[in-house]
Amino acid sequence: LFRSSNIYDRFNFGERLEIGERRIAICESCDKYIKIVATCTECGCIMPLKTKIKGSWCPIGKWESEE
């Protein structure tokens, strides 16, 4: 099935978490971010999810896609 015995490593969750933490810190300092619902008013996304997706980006250019 999986070549790696650790599913955590197989799907690069560690890397995604690192990317997400860096991006969410940027979002939390932005005036478009609504902390109580963790949502961006510019794109409408739920940021704790969007920030962990390598191919996602900020529509106002605060962070770019990692792909």
Short mmCIF file of C-alpha atoms in Angstrom, two decimals:
data_model
loop_
_atom_site.label_atom_id
_atom_site.label_comp_id
_atom_site.label_asym_id
_atom_site.label_seq_id
_atom_site.Cartn_x
_atom_site.Cartn_y
_atom_site.Cartn_z
CA LEU A 1 0.00 0.00 0.00
CA PHE A 2 2.18 2.84 1.28
CA ARG A 3 5.93 2.85 0.79
CA SER A 4 6.41 4.74 4.04
CA SER A 5 5.38 3.02 7.23
CA ASN A 6 4.43 6.35 8.74
CA ILE A 7 1.32 7.87 7.12
CA TYR A 8 2.26 11.21 8.70
CA ASP A 9 5.46 11.29 6.62
CA ARG A 10 3.79 9.86 3.51
CA PHE A 11 1.46 12.82 3.14
CA ASN A 12 3.98 15.46 4.29
CA PHE A 13 1.81 16.60 7.19
CA GLY A 14 4.86 18.01 8.96
CA GLU A 15 5.70 20.21 5.99
CA ARG A 16 2.07 21.29 5.62
CA LEU A 17 1.89 22.25 9.28
CA GLU A 18 5.09 24.30 8.97
CA ILE A 19 3.77 26.10 5.88
CA GLY A 20 0.40 26.62 7.58
CA GLU A 21 1.92 28.08 10.73
CA ARG A 22 3.99 30.56 8.76
CA ARG A 23 1.04 31.61 6.61
CA ILE A 24 -1.54 31.83 9.40
CA ALA A 25 0.79 34.16 11.33
CA ILE A 26 0.74 36.48 8.30
CA CYS A 27 -3.06 36.22 8.06
CA GLU A 28 -3.57 36.96 11.74
CA SER A 29 -1.72 40.27 11.32
CA CYS A 30 -3.88 41.25 8.31
CA ASP A 31 -6.90 43.58 8.58
CA LYS A 32 -8.88 41.25 6.25
CA TYR A 33 -8.70 38.37 8.78
CA ILE A 34 -11.65 37.84 11.15
CA LYS A 35 -10.13 36.03 14.10
CA ILE A 36 -13.37 34.90 15.79
CA VAL A 37 -14.34 32.82 12.73
CA ALA A 38 -10.79 32.37 11.32
CA THR A 39 -11.94 33.62 7.94
CA CYS A 40 -10.53 36.01 5.35
CA THR A 41 -12.95 38.68 4.13
CA GLU A 42 -11.02 39.01 0.84
CA CYS A 43 -11.30 35.39 -0.35
CA GLY A 44 -13.91 34.04 2.08
CA CYS A 45 -11.78 31.03 3.00
CA ILE A 46 -11.40 29.35 6.37
CA MET A 47 -7.74 30.14 6.88
CA PRO A 48 -6.56 27.33 9.18
CA LEU A 49 -7.46 24.99 6.30
CA LYS A 50 -6.39 27.09 3.31
CA THR A 51 -2.97 27.95 4.76
CA LYS A 52 -1.98 24.26 4.90
CA ILE A 53 -2.61 23.65 1.18
CA LYS A 54 0.71 24.06 -0.66
CA GLY A 55 -0.94 25.22 -3.89
CA SER A 56 -3.07 27.94 -2.30
CA TRP A 57 -2.16 31.64 -2.26
CA CYS A 58 -3.26 34.91 -0.73
CA PRO A 59 -5.42 36.96 -3.14
CA ILE A 60 -3.81 40.20 -1.95
CA GLY A 61 -0.26 38.86 -2.27
CA LYS A 62 0.76 38.44 1.36
CA TRP A 63 1.95 34.84 0.69
CA GLU A 64 2.38 32.73 -2.43
CA SER A 65 1.82 29.15 -3.53
CA GLU A 66 4.59 26.74 -2.48
CA GLU A 67 4.32 24.75 -5.74
#
